Coordinates of C-alpha atoms in Angstrom, one line a residue:
M1 CA 0.0 0.0 0.0
Q2 CA 1.3 3.4 -1.0
T3 CA -0.1 6.8 -0.1
I4 CA 0.4 9.5 -2.7
E5 CA 0.3 13.2 -1.7
T6 CA -1.1 15.7 -4.2
K7 CA -2.4 19.3 -3.9
Y8 CA -5.9 17.8 -3.6
G9 CA -5.0 15.6 -0.6
E10 CA -3.7 12.1 0.0
F11 CA -4.8 9.1 -2.1
I12 CA -4.1 5.4 -1.7
A13 CA -2.7 3.9 -4.9
Q14 CA -4.2 0.7 -6.2
H15 CA -2.3 -2.3 -4.8
T16 CA -4.8 -5.2 -5.1
A17 CA -6.9 -6.7 -7.9
N18 CA -10.1 -8.8 -8.0
E19 CA -11.5 -11.4 -10.4
L20 CA -14.2 -9.3 -12.0
R21 CA -13.8 -5.6 -12.4
R22 CA -10.1 -4.9 -11.8
K23 CA -8.0 -7.8 -13.0
E24 CA -4.7 -5.9 -13.1
I25 CA -2.9 -3.7 -10.7
L26 CA -2.3 -0.5 -12.8
P27 CA 1.0 1.4 -12.3
V28 CA 1.4 4.9 -10.9
V29 CA 2.9 7.0 -13.7
F30 CA 5.0 10.2 -13.4
H31 CA 5.9 13.0 -15.7
E32 CA 9.5 13.4 -16.5
S33 CA 9.7 16.2 -13.9
G34 CA 8.7 13.8 -11.2
V35 CA 5.1 15.2 -10.9
I36 CA 2.5 12.4 -10.8
K37 CA 0.8 11.8 -14.1
S38 CA -1.7 8.9 -13.6
L39 CA -2.9 7.6 -10.3
P40 CA -5.2 4.5 -10.1
L41 CA -6.8 4.3 -6.7
E42 CA -7.3 1.2 -4.5
S43 CA -10.9 2.2 -3.8
Q44 CA -13.1 5.1 -4.8
Q45 CA -12.2 8.3 -3.1
T46 CA -13.7 11.8 -3.3
V47 CA -11.8 14.6 -5.1
V48 CA -12.7 18.2 -4.3
T49 CA -12.5 20.2 -7.6
P50 CA -13.7 23.6 -8.8
A51 CA -16.6 21.7 -10.4
G52 CA -17.6 20.0 -7.2
E53 CA -16.8 16.8 -5.2
I54 CA -16.3 14.0 -7.6
P55 CA -15.8 10.3 -6.8
A56 CA -12.7 8.8 -8.4
E57 CA -11.1 5.4 -9.1
L58 CA -8.5 6.9 -11.6
I59 CA -7.0 10.4 -11.7
S60 CA -4.6 11.9 -14.2
F61 CA -2.6 15.2 -13.7
H62 CA -1.1 17.9 -15.8
A63 CA 2.6 18.5 -15.5
N64 CA 1.9 21.5 -13.1
G65 CA 0.2 19.2 -10.6
C66 CA -3.4 20.2 -11.4
I67 CA -6.0 17.5 -12.2
N68 CA -6.3 16.6 -15.9
R69 CA -9.0 13.9 -15.8
I70 CA -11.1 12.1 -13.2
F71 CA -12.8 8.8 -13.8
P72 CA -15.3 7.8 -11.1
L73 CA -15.1 4.1 -12.2
N74 CA -12.2 2.2 -13.7
G75 CA -13.3 -1.4 -14.2
K76 CA -12.1 -3.5 -17.0
L77 CA -14.8 -4.8 -19.4
S78 CA -14.6 -8.5 -20.2
G79 CA -16.8 -11.5 -20.9
Y80 CA -17.5 -11.6 -17.2
W81 CA -17.9 -7.9 -16.6
A82 CA -20.0 -6.0 -19.1
Q83 CA -20.6 -2.3 -19.6
E84 CA -24.0 -2.7 -18.0
D85 CA -22.4 -4.1 -14.9
E86 CA -20.1 -1.1 -14.7
A87 CA -23.0 1.3 -15.3
N88 CA -24.9 -0.2 -12.4
L89 CA -22.1 1.1 -10.1
A90 CA -22.3 4.6 -11.5
R91 CA -24.0 7.2 -9.3
P92 CA -25.2 10.7 -10.3
V93 CA -22.7 13.5 -9.6
T94 CA -23.6 17.1 -9.1
L95 CA -21.3 19.4 -11.1
V96 CA -21.0 23.2 -11.3
T97 CA -20.4 24.1 -14.9
P98 CA -20.3 27.3 -16.9
S99 CA -23.8 26.4 -18.1
G100 CA -25.1 25.9 -14.6
T101 CA -25.4 23.1 -12.1
I102 CA -26.2 19.7 -13.4
T103 CA -26.6 16.3 -11.9
T104 CA -25.9 13.2 -14.0
R105 CA -23.8 10.1 -14.3
I106 CA -20.5 10.6 -15.9
I107 CA -17.8 8.4 -17.4
G108 CA -15.2 11.1 -16.9
I109 CA -14.5 14.8 -16.5
S110 CA -11.5 16.9 -17.6
F111 CA -9.9 20.2 -16.7
Y112 CA -7.5 22.6 -18.2
E113 CA -4.1 23.3 -16.6
N114 CA -5.7 26.3 -14.8
E115 CA -8.4 24.0 -13.3
T116 CA -11.2 25.4 -15.4
L117 CA -13.6 22.8 -16.7
R118 CA -12.7 21.4 -20.1
S119 CA -15.2 18.6 -20.8
I120 CA -17.8 16.2 -19.4
T121 CA -18.3 12.7 -20.8
L122 CA -21.7 11.2 -20.0
W123 CA -22.7 7.6 -19.5
P124 CA -24.6 6.1 -22.5
G125 CA -28.3 7.0 -22.1
E126 CA -27.7 10.1 -20.0
T127 CA -28.8 13.5 -21.3
I128 CA -28.4 17.0 -19.9
S129 CA -29.7 20.4 -20.9
I130 CA -27.0 22.9 -21.8
S131 CA -27.2 26.6 -22.4
T132 CA -25.5 27.3 -25.7
P133 CA -25.3 30.2 -28.2
A134 CA -28.0 28.2 -30.1
G135 CA -30.2 28.1 -27.0
M136 CA -30.9 25.3 -24.5
L137 CA -29.9 22.1 -26.1
D138 CA -30.5 18.5 -24.9
T139 CA -27.1 16.9 -24.9
R140 CA -25.8 13.3 -24.9
I141 CA -22.3 11.8 -24.8
G142 CA -20.5 15.0 -23.9
V143 CA -19.9 18.7 -23.8
S144 CA -16.7 20.7 -23.9
F145 CA -15.9 24.3 -22.8
T146 CA -13.3 26.9 -23.7
P147 CA -10.8 28.1 -21.0
D148 CA -13.1 31.1 -20.7
G149 CA -16.1 29.0 -19.9
E150 CA -18.0 29.2 -23.2
V151 CA -19.5 26.1 -24.7
S152 CA -17.1 24.8 -27.4
S153 CA -18.8 21.7 -28.6
L154 CA -21.5 19.2 -27.7
E155 CA -23.4 16.2 -29.0
P156 CA -27.1 16.9 -29.6
A157 CA -29.3 14.3 -28.0
K158 CA -31.9 14.6 -30.8
P159 CA -32.2 16.3 -34.2
T160 CA -31.8 20.0 -33.5
P161 CA -32.1 22.9 -36.0
V162 CA -29.3 25.4 -35.7
K163 CA -28.5 28.5 -37.7
T164 CA -25.3 28.5 -39.7
A165 CA -23.6 30.5 -42.5
A166 CA -25.0 27.8 -44.9
G167 CA -28.5 28.2 -43.6
E168 CA -30.5 26.3 -41.0
I169 CA -29.1 22.8 -40.5
T170 CA -30.6 20.0 -38.4
A171 CA -27.7 18.9 -36.2
Y172 CA -27.5 15.2 -35.2
D173 CA -24.8 12.5 -35.6
P174 CA -26.3 9.0 -35.4
D175 CA -22.7 7.6 -35.6
A176 CA -21.4 9.6 -32.7
I177 CA -19.1 7.5 -30.4
G178 CA -18.9 8.4 -26.7
V179 CA -15.2 7.9 -26.1
N180 CA -14.9 11.3 -24.5
G181 CA -16.6 14.7 -24.5
D182 CA -13.6 16.7 -25.6
W183 CA -14.6 17.0 -29.2
N184 CA -18.2 16.7 -30.5
S185 CA -20.1 17.1 -33.7
L186 CA -21.7 20.5 -33.1
V187 CA -18.9 23.1 -32.6
F188 CA -19.1 26.8 -31.8
D189 CA -16.4 29.5 -32.2
K190 CA -15.5 32.1 -29.6
S191 CA -18.3 34.4 -30.9
G192 CA -20.9 31.7 -30.6
A193 CA -21.3 31.0 -34.3
V194 CA -21.6 27.4 -35.5
V195 CA -18.4 26.4 -37.2
R196 CA -19.0 22.7 -37.6
V197 CA -22.1 20.6 -37.7
T198 CA -23.0 17.0 -38.6
T199 CA -26.3 16.1 -40.2
T200 CA -28.3 13.4 -42.0
L201 CA -31.4 15.5 -42.2
T202 CA -30.3 18.6 -44.2
R203 CA -28.9 19.2 -47.7
V204 CA -27.0 22.3 -48.7
K205 CA -27.2 24.2 -52.0
A206 CA -24.4 26.4 -53.2
V207 CA -25.2 28.9 -56.0
H208 CA -22.4 30.5 -58.1
P209 CA -23.0 33.9 -59.7
N210 CA -22.9 32.3 -63.1
G211 CA -26.0 30.3 -62.2
T212 CA -24.3 27.0 -61.4
T213 CA -25.9 25.2 -58.5
T214 CA -24.2 22.5 -56.5
V215 CA -26.2 20.3 -54.2
F216 CA -24.6 18.5 -51.3
T217 CA -26.6 15.6 -49.6
P218 CA -25.6 13.1 -47.0
G219 CA -24.2 10.0 -48.6
T220 CA -25.3 6.4 -48.2
R221 CA -23.6 3.1 -47.4
E222 CA -24.5 -0.6 -47.2
S223 CA -26.6 -1.2 -44.1
L224 CA -25.5 -3.6 -41.4
C225 CA -29.0 -5.0 -41.5
S226 CA -28.6 -6.5 -45.0
E227 CA -26.5 -6.2 -48.1
S228 CA -29.6 -5.2 -50.1
E229 CA -30.3 -2.2 -47.8
E230 CA -28.7 1.2 -47.4
E231 CA -28.5 3.8 -44.7
V232 CA -27.7 7.5 -44.6
V233 CA -24.1 8.6 -43.8
P234 CA -23.7 11.7 -41.7
M235 CA -22.6 14.8 -43.7
V236 CA -20.2 17.3 -42.1
V237 CA -20.4 21.0 -42.8
E238 CA -17.6 23.3 -41.6
M239 CA -17.4 27.0 -42.0
D240 CA -15.3 30.0 -41.3
Q241 CA -15.2 33.6 -42.6
S242 CA -13.7 32.7 -46.0
A243 CA -15.4 29.4 -47.0
I244 CA -17.8 26.6 -46.3
R245 CA -16.4 23.0 -46.5
V246 CA -18.6 20.0 -47.0
R247 CA -17.8 16.3 -46.7
T248 CA -20.7 14.1 -47.7
S249 CA -19.1 10.9 -46.4
A250 CA -15.8 9.7 -44.9
D251 CA -14.5 8.3 -48.2
R252 CA -15.1 11.4 -50.3
P253 CA -13.0 14.5 -50.5
V254 CA -13.9 17.8 -48.9
A255 CA -15.5 20.3 -51.2
T256 CA -14.4 23.9 -50.4
L257 CA -16.7 26.7 -51.5
P258 CA -15.5 30.3 -51.1
M259 CA -18.1 32.5 -49.3
D260 CA -17.5 35.5 -51.6
T261 CA -18.4 33.6 -54.8
H262 CA -21.4 31.6 -53.6
V263 CA -24.8 32.0 -52.0
F264 CA -25.9 29.2 -49.8
F265 CA -29.3 27.7 -49.0
S266 CA -30.4 24.7 -46.9
E267 CA -33.5 22.5 -46.9
P268 CA -34.7 19.3 -45.2
Y269 CA -33.4 16.1 -46.6
L270 CA -35.6 13.2 -45.7
P271 CA -34.9 10.1 -47.8
Q272 CA -35.9 8.0 -44.8
L273 CA -39.5 9.0 -45.4
A274 CA -39.5 8.6 -49.1
N275 CA -37.9 5.2 -49.0
F276 CA -38.5 4.3 -45.4
M277 CA -37.9 0.5 -45.3
E278 CA -34.7 0.7 -47.4
M279 CA -33.1 3.6 -45.6
M280 CA -34.0 2.7 -42.0
R281 CA -31.0 2.1 -39.7
C282 CA -30.7 -1.2 -37.9
S283 CA -30.6 0.6 -34.5
V284 CA -33.9 2.4 -35.1

C-alpha cells in the first residue's frame, strides 16, 4: 500500500486486484519532472474540484500538478464484466459548470491546466440540458468548454435545428461515439457562431454567380442489416469567414466553397420518409 500526496489531498494507490472488475494492478505513472501523471486508486475516493466533489477510481494530472481527468469508475470490461455491470455502479454526480449546475452520471470529467472545466463525458443513455449560443440544447455523450467558460462543442441528443452560415441545418450525428466529450459534432467558435455541424437531415445548395448550382446531400452506405439495404451517412459541414467546406461521407474529398463567390441555401433532406424501409437504420 502506498499513499500519494497531491495538492488535492492524499490518495491510496491501487495495490490489489479482483477477479471481475479490476483484474490488473495498474502502475502509478509520473511526468519526466517527477510530478505524478496517472494515479489508479485502491478504492473510490472523493476529489474536491472547482466543479464539485467527484468520486474517483482513476485520476490523471497535468505537469503542473493540477488535475487533468477524473474517472469515477475504472473497471475492465470482459466476458464476465459488461458495460451494464459497470454502469450499475455509476452514481449521479452534481457538477458546477459554466452552463449551470447539473446532476448526471459521468464516465469522466477533464480540466485545463488552470483548473477550469474542459469537458464532461456522460454515460450512455444520460442526457443533460446545456445553455449554448444556439439556446438550451439537450445533450448526450459529452460537452466541452473553452478556457473562458464558453460552450465549445456538444453532441445533440436529438435532431436539433441550428442557424449557420450555410442556412439552418438540423444537427445530429447518429454515428457519434462516446469515447470522451472533448470534441463533439456540433462546434461553436468564440463568438458563438456554429463552425462545424454533422447532419443526416439537411442538404446544402451552393449557387455560383454564373448560375451553377451544386447540391450536397448526406451519402449512403450498405446497411449492417442487409447487403440489399442502405442507410444514410452523416454529412459534415464546416465554415469560417472565408469558405464553407462539406464532406458528404468519410471516403469522399472535402468540397471547399468560397463565401465571396457563392450564395448558400439549406433545406430538409428526408430520404428515410421517401424510402422508409430501405433507408432505416438497424438501430432504429
